[in-house]
PDB file of C-alpha atoms and ligand atoms in Angstrom:
ATOM      1  CA  MET X   1      -1.773  34.164  -7.075  1.00  0.00           C
ATOM      2  CA  ASP X   2      -1.603  37.701  -8.505  1.00  0.00           C
ATOM      3  CA  LEU X   3       1.900  37.927  -9.864  1.00  0.00           C
ATOM      4  CA  THR X   4       4.991  35.890 -10.744  1.00  0.00           C
ATOM      5  CA  LEU X   5       8.238  37.792 -11.028  1.00  0.00           C
ATOM      6  CA  VAL X   6      10.434  35.957 -13.544  1.00  0.00           C
ATOM      7  CA  ILE X   7      14.115  36.888 -13.289  1.00  0.00           C
ATOM      8  CA  PRO X   8      16.691  35.246 -15.586  1.00  0.00           C
ATOM      9  CA  ALA X   9      20.095  35.290 -13.915  1.00  0.00           C
ATOM     10  CA  LEU X  10      23.549  34.210 -14.927  1.00  0.00           C
ATOM     11  CA  ASN X  11      26.310  35.033 -12.464  1.00  0.00           C
ATOM     12  CA  GLU X  12      24.606  37.966 -10.802  1.00  0.00           C
ATOM     13  CA  ALA X  13      25.913  37.616  -7.236  1.00  0.00           C
ATOM     14  CA  GLY X  14      26.165  41.063  -5.679  1.00  0.00           C
ATOM     15  CA  ASN X  15      23.034  42.165  -7.566  1.00  0.00           C
ATOM     16  CA  ILE X  16      20.427  39.461  -7.100  1.00  0.00           C
ATOM     17  CA  GLY X  17      20.078  39.620  -3.311  1.00  0.00           C
ATOM     18  CA  GLU X  18      19.505  43.369  -3.264  1.00  0.00           C
ATOM     19  CA  LEU X  19      17.085  43.081  -6.183  1.00  0.00           C
ATOM     20  CA  ILE X  20      14.952  40.451  -4.448  1.00  0.00           C
ATOM     21  CA  THR X  21      14.919  42.275  -1.124  1.00  0.00           C
ATOM     22  CA  ARG X  22      13.800  45.499  -2.793  1.00  0.00           C
ATOM     23  CA  ALA X  23      11.259  43.679  -4.990  1.00  0.00           C
ATOM     24  CA  ARG X  24       9.699  41.967  -1.967  1.00  0.00           C
ATOM     25  CA  ARG X  25       9.362  45.303  -0.218  1.00  0.00           C
ATOM     26  CA  VAL X  26       7.442  46.719  -3.197  1.00  0.00           C
ATOM     27  CA  LEU X  27       5.219  43.672  -3.667  1.00  0.00           C
ATOM     28  CA  ASP X  28       4.427  43.450   0.043  1.00  0.00           C
ATOM     29  CA  HIS X  29       3.595  47.141   0.072  1.00  0.00           C
ATOM     30  CA  GLU X  30       1.170  46.596  -2.818  1.00  0.00           C
ATOM     31  CA  GLY X  31      -0.456  43.798  -0.833  1.00  0.00           C
ATOM     32  CA  MET X  32      -0.011  41.269  -3.636  1.00  0.00           C
ATOM     33  CA  ARG X  33       0.086  37.502  -3.526  1.00  0.00           C
ATOM     34  CA  TYR X  34       3.236  36.744  -5.468  1.00  0.00           C
ATOM     35  CA  GLU X  35       6.167  34.439  -6.134  1.00  0.00           C
ATOM     36  CA  ILE X  36       9.689  35.371  -7.196  1.00  0.00           C
ATOM     37  CA  LEU X  37      11.272  32.911  -9.582  1.00  0.00           C
ATOM     38  CA  ILE X  38      14.959  33.080 -10.446  1.00  0.00           C
ATOM     39  CA  VAL X  39      15.715  31.185 -13.636  1.00  0.00           C
ATOM     40  CA  ASP X  40      19.364  30.298 -13.374  1.00  0.00           C
ATOM     41  CA  GLY X  41      21.543  29.674 -16.406  1.00  0.00           C
ATOM     42  CA  GLY X  42      24.243  27.713 -14.573  1.00  0.00           C
ATOM     43  CA  SER X  43      25.766  30.402 -12.363  1.00  0.00           C
ATOM     44  CA  THR X  44      29.028  29.538 -10.624  1.00  0.00           C
ATOM     45  CA  ASP X  45      29.313  32.568  -8.328  1.00  0.00           C
ATOM     46  CA  GLY X  46      26.736  31.797  -5.634  1.00  0.00           C
ATOM     47  CA  THR X  47      23.830  33.519  -7.385  1.00  0.00           C
ATOM     48  CA  ILE X  48      21.338  30.795  -6.405  1.00  0.00           C
ATOM     49  CA  ALA X  49      22.327  30.780  -2.734  1.00  0.00           C
ATOM     50  CA  GLU X  50      22.125  34.581  -2.601  1.00  0.00           C
ATOM     51  CA  ALA X  51      18.687  34.506  -4.272  1.00  0.00           C
ATOM     52  CA  GLU X  52      17.322  31.863  -1.934  1.00  0.00           C
ATOM     53  CA  ARG X  53      18.675  33.676   1.113  1.00  0.00           C
ATOM     54  CA  ALA X  54      16.787  36.771   0.004  1.00  0.00           C
ATOM     55  CA  GLY X  55      13.549  34.772  -0.291  1.00  0.00           C
ATOM     56  CA  ALA X  56      13.211  33.763  -3.953  1.00  0.00           C
ATOM     57  CA  ALA X  57      12.741  30.311  -5.472  1.00  0.00           C
ATOM     58  CA  ALA X  58      15.348  29.233  -8.020  1.00  0.00           C
ATOM     59  CA  ILE X  59      14.861  26.905 -10.991  1.00  0.00           C
ATOM     60  CA  ARG X  60      17.442  25.762 -13.541  1.00  0.00           C
ATOM     61  CA  GLN X  61      16.707  26.638 -17.147  1.00  0.00           C
ATOM     62  CA  HIS X  62      16.412  23.823 -19.708  1.00  0.00           C
ATOM     63  CA  GLY X  63      16.687  25.621 -23.047  1.00  0.00           C
ATOM     64  CA  ARG X  64      19.739  27.652 -24.050  1.00  0.00           C
ATOM     65  CA  GLY X  65      20.363  31.365 -23.368  1.00  0.00           C
ATOM     66  CA  TYR X  66      18.211  34.225 -22.130  1.00  0.00           C
ATOM     67  CA  GLY X  67      15.382  32.970 -24.383  1.00  0.00           C
ATOM     68  CA  GLY X  68      15.473  29.533 -22.795  1.00  0.00           C
ATOM     69  CA  ALA X  69      15.455  31.100 -19.341  1.00  0.00           C
ATOM     70  CA  LEU X  70      12.456  33.288 -20.120  1.00  0.00           C
ATOM     71  CA  ARG X  71      10.554  30.343 -21.585  1.00  0.00           C
ATOM     72  CA  GLY X  72      11.247  28.209 -18.507  1.00  0.00           C
ATOM     73  CA  GLY X  73      10.166  30.983 -16.154  1.00  0.00           C
ATOM     74  CA  ILE X  74       6.934  31.675 -18.021  1.00  0.00           C
ATOM     75  CA  GLU X  75       6.099  27.952 -18.097  1.00  0.00           C
ATOM     76  CA  ALA X  76       6.634  27.629 -14.353  1.00  0.00           C
ATOM     77  CA  ALA X  77       4.748  30.830 -13.460  1.00  0.00           C
ATOM     78  CA  ARG X  78       1.450  30.534 -11.578  1.00  0.00           C
ATOM     79  CA  GLY X  79       0.427  34.195 -11.173  1.00  0.00           C
ATOM     80  CA  ASP X  80      -2.371  35.847 -13.150  1.00  0.00           C
ATOM     81  CA  TYR X  81       0.277  38.328 -14.277  1.00  0.00           C
ATOM     82  CA  VAL X  82       3.946  37.814 -15.076  1.00  0.00           C
ATOM     83  CA  VAL X  83       6.622  40.484 -14.761  1.00  0.00           C
ATOM     84  CA  THR X  84       9.960  39.748 -16.417  1.00  0.00           C
ATOM     85  CA  MET X  85      13.049  41.740 -15.490  1.00  0.00           C
ATOM     86  CA  ASP X  86      16.861  41.634 -15.497  1.00  0.00           C
ATOM     87  CA  SER X  87      18.791  40.768 -12.364  1.00  0.00           C
ATOM     88  CA  ASP X  88      21.624  43.301 -12.651  1.00  0.00           C
ATOM     89  CA  LEU X  89      19.667  46.261 -11.161  1.00  0.00           C
ATOM     90  CA  SER X  90      19.318  47.944 -14.563  1.00  0.00           C
ATOM     91  CA  HIS X  91      15.622  47.453 -13.915  1.00  0.00           C
ATOM     92  CA  GLU X  92      14.838  49.034 -10.582  1.00  0.00           C
ATOM     93  CA  PRO X  93      12.292  46.854  -8.774  1.00  0.00           C
ATOM     94  CA  GLU X  94      10.367  49.876  -7.441  1.00  0.00           C
ATOM     95  CA  PHE X  95       9.121  50.325 -11.014  1.00  0.00           C
ATOM     96  CA  ILE X  96       7.108  47.083 -10.737  1.00  0.00           C
ATOM     97  CA  ALA X  97       4.473  49.179  -8.932  1.00  0.00           C
ATOM     98  CA  THR X  98       4.158  51.430 -11.999  1.00  0.00           C
ATOM     99  CA  LEU X  99       3.782  48.447 -14.342  1.00  0.00           C
ATOM    100  CA  TRP X 100       1.232  46.923 -11.987  1.00  0.00           C
ATOM    101  CA  ALA X 101      -0.782  50.153 -11.905  1.00  0.00           C
ATOM    102  CA  ALA X 102      -0.870  50.110 -15.735  1.00  0.00           C
ATOM    103  CA  ARG X 103      -2.001  46.471 -16.002  1.00  0.00           C
ATOM    104  CA  ASP X 104      -5.466  47.318 -17.330  1.00  0.00           C
ATOM    105  CA  ARG X 105      -4.028  49.248 -20.280  1.00  0.00           C
ATOM    106  CA  SER X 106      -3.054  46.115 -22.237  1.00  0.00           C
ATOM    107  CA  THR X 107      -2.200  42.415 -22.013  1.00  0.00           C
ATOM    108  CA  ILE X 108       1.421  43.546 -22.304  1.00  0.00           C
ATOM    109  CA  VAL X 109       2.878  46.635 -20.654  1.00  0.00           C
ATOM    110  CA  ILE X 110       6.471  47.631 -21.467  1.00  0.00           C
ATOM    111  CA  ALA X 111       8.846  49.613 -19.245  1.00  0.00           C
ATOM    112  CA  SER X 112       9.987  51.780 -22.129  1.00  0.00           C
ATOM    113  CA  ARG X 113      13.238  53.707 -22.455  1.00  0.00           C
ATOM    114  CA  TYR X 114      12.243  55.359 -25.704  1.00  0.00           C
ATOM    115  CA  VAL X 115       8.864  56.991 -25.067  1.00  0.00           C
ATOM    116  CA  ALA X 116       8.715  60.598 -23.847  1.00  0.00           C
ATOM    117  CA  GLY X 117       9.905  60.697 -20.247  1.00  0.00           C
ATOM    118  CA  GLY X 118      11.964  57.518 -20.569  1.00  0.00           C
ATOM    119  CA  ARG X 119      15.769  57.416 -20.259  1.00  0.00           C
ATOM    120  CA  ALA X 120      18.597  54.996 -20.928  1.00  0.00           C
ATOM    121  CA  ASP X 121      21.924  55.199 -19.104  1.00  0.00           C
ATOM    122  CA  MET X 122      23.943  53.162 -21.592  1.00  0.00           C
ATOM    123  CA  ALA X 123      27.362  53.432 -23.182  1.00  0.00           C
ATOM    124  CA  PRO X 124      26.975  55.505 -26.382  1.00  0.00           C
ATOM    125  CA  PHE X 125      27.847  52.596 -28.676  1.00  0.00           C
ATOM    126  CA  ARG X 126      25.291  50.281 -27.040  1.00  0.00           C
ATOM    127  CA  TYR X 127      22.680  53.047 -27.092  1.00  0.00           C
ATOM    128  CA  VAL X 128      23.095  53.606 -30.817  1.00  0.00           C
ATOM    129  CA  LEU X 129      22.919  49.864 -31.517  1.00  0.00           C
ATOM    130  CA  SER X 130      19.772  49.591 -29.429  1.00  0.00           C
ATOM    131  CA  ARG X 131      18.098  52.472 -31.274  1.00  0.00           C
ATOM    132  CA  ILE X 132      19.046  50.977 -34.651  1.00  0.00           C
ATOM    133  CA  LEU X 133      17.711  47.581 -33.607  1.00  0.00           C
ATOM    134  CA  ASN X 134      14.443  49.159 -32.520  1.00  0.00           C
ATOM    135  CA  ALA X 135      14.117  51.250 -35.674  1.00  0.00           C
ATOM    136  CA  VAL X 136      14.796  48.292 -37.974  1.00  0.00           C
ATOM    137  CA  PHE X 137      12.327  45.966 -36.274  1.00  0.00           C
ATOM    138  CA  THR X 138       9.510  48.465 -35.812  1.00  0.00           C
ATOM    139  CA  THR X 139       9.819  49.870 -39.356  1.00  0.00           C
ATOM    140  CA  ILE X 140      10.062  46.566 -41.198  1.00  0.00           C
ATOM    141  CA  LEU X 141       7.428  44.850 -39.075  1.00  0.00           C
ATOM    142  CA  ARG X 142       5.205  47.954 -38.800  1.00  0.00           C
ATOM    143  CA  ILE X 143       4.584  47.633 -35.103  1.00  0.00           C
ATOM    144  CA  PRO X 144       3.587  50.698 -33.049  1.00  0.00           C
ATOM    145  CA  VAL X 145       6.086  50.312 -30.197  1.00  0.00           C
ATOM    146  CA  LYS X 146       9.045  52.519 -29.270  1.00  0.00           C
ATOM    147  CA  ASP X 147      11.008  50.054 -27.134  1.00  0.00           C
ATOM    148  CA  ILE X 148      10.695  46.566 -28.502  1.00  0.00           C
ATOM    149  CA  SER X 149      13.867  45.228 -26.828  1.00  0.00           C
ATOM    150  CA  SER X 150      13.069  46.137 -23.220  1.00  0.00           C
ATOM    151  CA  GLY X 151      13.041  43.016 -21.069  1.00  0.00           C
ATOM    152  CA  PHE X 152      11.139  44.747 -18.260  1.00  0.00           C
ATOM    153  CA  ARG X 153       7.517  43.932 -18.996  1.00  0.00           C
ATOM    154  CA  LEU X 154       4.227  42.926 -17.457  1.00  0.00           C
ATOM    155  CA  TYR X 155       2.077  40.328 -19.223  1.00  0.00           C
ATOM    156  CA  ARG X 156      -1.289  38.860 -18.552  1.00  0.00           C
ATOM    157  CA  ARG X 157      -0.232  35.253 -18.182  1.00  0.00           C
ATOM    158  CA  SER X 158      -3.159  33.820 -20.147  1.00  0.00           C
ATOM    159  CA  ALA X 159      -1.918  35.747 -23.213  1.00  0.00           C
ATOM    160  CA  ILE X 160       1.672  34.465 -23.216  1.00  0.00           C
ATOM    161  CA  ALA X 161       1.271  30.997 -21.734  1.00  0.00           C
ATOM    162  CA  SER X 162      -0.461  29.843 -24.917  1.00  0.00           C
ATOM    163  CA  GLN X 163       2.297  31.165 -27.237  1.00  0.00           C
ATOM    164  CA  ARG X 164       5.315  29.212 -28.424  1.00  0.00           C
ATOM    165  CA  PHE X 165       8.634  31.065 -28.605  1.00  0.00           C
ATOM    166  CA  GLU X 166      11.720  29.707 -30.280  1.00  0.00           C
ATOM    167  CA  ALA X 167      14.430  32.384 -30.082  1.00  0.00           C
ATOM    168  CA  ALA X 168      17.312  31.455 -27.775  1.00  0.00           C
ATOM    169  CA  ASP X 169      18.883  34.835 -27.066  1.00  0.00           C
ATOM    170  CA  PHE X 170      17.660  38.360 -26.353  1.00  0.00           C
ATOM    171  CA  ASP X 171      15.806  38.275 -29.698  1.00  0.00           C
ATOM    172  CA  VAL X 172      13.103  36.316 -27.860  1.00  0.00           C
ATOM    173  CA  LEU X 173      11.870  39.717 -26.638  1.00  0.00           C
ATOM    174  CA  GLU X 174      11.079  40.842 -30.182  1.00  0.00           C
ATOM    175  CA  GLU X 175       9.558  37.452 -30.980  1.00  0.00           C
ATOM    176  CA  ILE X 176       7.180  37.558 -27.990  1.00  0.00           C
ATOM    177  CA  LEU X 177       6.080  41.092 -28.806  1.00  0.00           C
ATOM    178  CA  ILE X 178       5.429  40.443 -32.458  1.00  0.00           C
ATOM    179  CA  ARG X 179       3.587  37.186 -31.861  1.00  0.00           C
ATOM    180  CA  LEU X 180       1.314  38.929 -29.360  1.00  0.00           C
ATOM    181  CA  TYR X 181       0.795  41.887 -31.696  1.00  0.00           C
ATOM    182  CA  VAL X 182      -0.083  39.650 -34.637  1.00  0.00           C
ATOM    183  CA  GLY X 183      -2.470  37.874 -32.245  1.00  0.00           C
ATOM    184  CA  GLY X 184      -4.303  41.179 -31.682  1.00  0.00           C
ATOM    185  CA  HIS X 185      -2.627  42.527 -28.530  1.00  0.00           C
ATOM    186  CA  VAL X 186      -1.415  46.130 -28.832  1.00  0.00           C
ATOM    187  CA  PRO X 187       1.310  46.757 -26.229  1.00  0.00           C
ATOM    188  CA  ALA X 188       1.169  49.718 -23.844  1.00  0.00           C
ATOM    189  CA  GLU X 189       4.383  51.558 -22.885  1.00  0.00           C
ATOM    190  CA  VAL X 190       5.201  53.450 -19.722  1.00  0.00           C
ATOM    191  CA  PRO X 191       8.264  55.730 -19.521  1.00  0.00           C
ATOM    192  CA  PHE X 192      11.139  54.111 -17.675  1.00  0.00           C
ATOM    193  CA  HIS X 193      14.674  55.062 -16.643  1.00  0.00           C
ATOM    194  CA  TYR X 194      17.115  52.239 -17.479  1.00  0.00           C
ATOM    195  CA  ARG X 195      20.332  52.193 -15.402  1.00  0.00           C
ATOM    196  CA  THR X 196      23.690  50.636 -16.075  1.00  0.00           C
ATOM    197  CA  ARG X 197      24.235  47.268 -14.397  1.00  0.00           C
ATOM    198  CA  LYS X 198      25.489  47.457 -10.817  1.00  0.00           C
ATOM    199  CA  GLU X 199      27.962  44.545 -10.498  1.00  0.00           C
ATOM    200  CA  GLY X 200      29.309  41.888 -12.833  1.00  0.00           C
ATOM    201  CA  LYS X 201      29.649  41.753 -16.581  1.00  0.00           C
ATOM    202  CA  SER X 202      27.450  41.757 -19.661  1.00  0.00           C
ATOM    203  CA  HIS X 203      26.204  38.618 -21.408  1.00  0.00           C
ATOM    204  CA  ALA X 204      25.521  40.408 -24.684  1.00  0.00           C
ATOM    205  CA  LYS X 205      27.631  38.955 -27.514  1.00  0.00           C
ATOM    206  CA  LEU X 206      27.433  41.308 -30.427  1.00  0.00           C
ATOM    207  CA  PHE X 207      28.270  39.097 -33.384  1.00  0.00           C
ATOM    208  CA  ARG X 208      26.300  36.017 -32.360  1.00  0.00           C
ATOM    209  CA  PHE X 209      23.313  38.124 -31.382  1.00  0.00           C
ATOM    210  CA  ALA X 210      23.387  40.084 -34.643  1.00  0.00           C
ATOM    211  CA  ILE X 211      22.885  36.841 -36.557  1.00  0.00           C
ATOM    212  CA  ALA X 212      20.132  35.747 -34.171  1.00  0.00           C
ATOM    213  CA  TYR X 213      18.360  39.102 -34.597  1.00  0.00           C
ATOM    214  CA  LEU X 214      18.487  38.851 -38.392  1.00  0.00           C
ATOM    215  CA  SER X 215      17.059  35.373 -38.401  1.00  0.00           C
ATOM    216  CA  THR X 216      14.311  36.364 -35.964  1.00  0.00           C
ATOM    217  CA  LEU X 217      13.535  39.455 -38.044  1.00  0.00           C
ATOM    218  CA  TYR X 218      13.120  37.219 -41.091  1.00  0.00           C
ATOM    219  CA  ARG X 219      10.872  34.757 -39.231  1.00  0.00           C
ATOM    220  CA  MET X 220       8.781  37.563 -37.778  1.00  0.00           C
ATOM    221  CA  ALA X 221       8.376  39.272 -41.154  1.00  0.00           C
ATOM    222  CA  ARG X 222       7.010  36.000 -42.535  1.00  0.00           C
ATOM    223  CA  LEU X 223       4.640  35.765 -39.593  1.00  0.00           C
ATOM    224  CA  ARG X 224       3.605  39.427 -39.854  1.00  0.00           C
ATOM    225  CA  TYR X 225       2.974  39.355 -43.577  1.00  0.00           C
ATOM    226  CA  GLY X 226       1.263  36.015 -43.560  1.00  0.00           C
ATOM    227  CA  ARG X 227       3.610  33.436 -45.021  1.00  0.00           C
ATOM    228  CA  SER X 228       4.143  31.195 -42.008  1.00  0.00           C
ATOM    229  CA  GLY X 229       3.966  30.886 -38.239  1.00  0.00           C
TER     230      GLY X 229
HETATM  231  N1  GTP J   1      19.311  32.317 -16.945  1.00  0.00           N
HETATM  232  C1  GTP J   1      19.983  33.088 -17.807  1.00  0.00           C
HETATM  233  N2  GTP J   1      20.058  34.424 -17.619  1.00  0.00           N
HETATM  234  C2  GTP J   1      20.740  35.153 -18.522  1.00  0.00           C
HETATM  235  C3  GTP J   1      21.399  34.579 -19.628  1.00  0.00           C
HETATM  236  N3  GTP J   1      21.999  35.578 -20.336  1.00  0.00           N
HETATM  237  C4  GTP J   1      21.736  36.725 -19.673  1.00  0.00           C
HETATM  238  N4  GTP J   1      20.982  36.476 -18.573  1.00  0.00           N
HETATM  239  C5  GTP J   1      20.435  37.445 -17.621  1.00  0.00           C
HETATM  240  O1  GTP J   1      19.618  38.311 -18.382  1.00  0.00           O
HETATM  241  C6  GTP J   1      19.746  39.660 -17.939  1.00  0.00           C
HETATM  242  C7  GTP J   1      20.227  40.532 -19.083  1.00  0.00           C
HETATM  243  O2  GTP J   1      21.561  40.200 -19.422  1.00  0.00           O
HETATM  244  P1  GTP J   1      22.736  41.287 -19.400  1.00  0.00           P
HETATM  245  O3  GTP J   1      24.031  40.584 -19.380  1.00  0.00           O
HETATM  246  O4  GTP J   1      22.478  42.274 -18.316  1.00  0.00           O
HETATM  247  O5  GTP J   1      22.559  41.933 -20.828  1.00  0.00           O
HETATM  248  P2  GTP J   1      22.599  43.493 -21.138  1.00  0.00           P
HETATM  249  O6  GTP J   1      21.633  44.178 -20.213  1.00  0.00           O
HETATM  250  O7  GTP J   1      22.385  43.626 -22.577  1.00  0.00           O
HETATM  251  O8  GTP J   1      24.099  43.861 -20.769  1.00  0.00           O
HETATM  252  P3  GTP J   1      24.654  44.906 -19.668  1.00  0.00           P
HETATM  253  O9  GTP J   1      24.850  46.158 -20.413  1.00  0.00           O
HETATM  254  O10 GTP J   1      25.924  44.377 -19.130  1.00  0.00           O
HETATM  255  O11 GTP J   1      23.657  45.018 -18.577  1.00  0.00           O
HETATM  256  C8  GTP J   1      20.709  39.629 -16.758  1.00  0.00           C
HETATM  257  O12 GTP J   1      19.945  39.617 -15.583  1.00  0.00           O
HETATM  258  C9  GTP J   1      21.473  38.320 -16.948  1.00  0.00           C
HETATM  259  O13 GTP J   1      21.899  37.752 -15.733  1.00  0.00           O
HETATM  260  C10 GTP J   1      21.312  33.149 -19.789  1.00  0.00           C
HETATM  261  O14 GTP J   1      21.835  32.546 -20.729  1.00  0.00           O
HETATM  262  N5  GTP J   1      20.601  32.454 -18.858  1.00  0.00           N
HETATM  263 MG1   MG J   2      21.948  44.220 -18.178  1.00  0.00          MG
END
């Protein structure tokens, strides 16, 4: 199998069906052998039924949060490559073709809002927080990446399947990137236009996530500068 699309979803009815239909169109057009895996976090709004109707397979996550969902999806994936993306249509599935075309550039290719040509349609407050988060992580950890918190990525599966990730929330994205970088993989970035979610509401919880980010930053600094794994 060429590719597994891993899509964490928590109450994304109204988005997930359209996403899967559009993703299948792109993947079919590329002539790929693929699977689409929805990793559900306990949705109560019919997300799973909508996903299955559109032609995806759904699994229930074991670990907590977005991090637990991503871990479960990566463990279950069978493709040579894995693409991870959000299920709220912030990540337009047509862009998978661009990531796929860039797959030989690195073991990890990031759909990047913050390289030249990229864009982020976000509320100003969220945009500023995102830029601060990126600046803090990339400066302290000295990692040559502009968008370290983008969840829209392509990985060579052999490179991530062997890694162990612990973070439970969105900070898992930074953890994955830094572990791969310390392991010798320099990420490639392709400019990407991030949209606001179509339906439903955000799962970002500012205070709890701020603490998670700080603790992950501390763990990753120890990893980066050689004091622990
Ligand atoms: N399985 C699972 N999916 C999750 C969980 N938390 C968030 N997600 C999904 O992860 C993706 C990103 O979450 P969002 O709520 O969109 O976070 P965000 O993009 O920072 O917030 P918005 O600005 O509202 O889009 C979405 O597709 C969610 O459905 C979770 O605990 N479990
Ligand atoms: Mg979102």
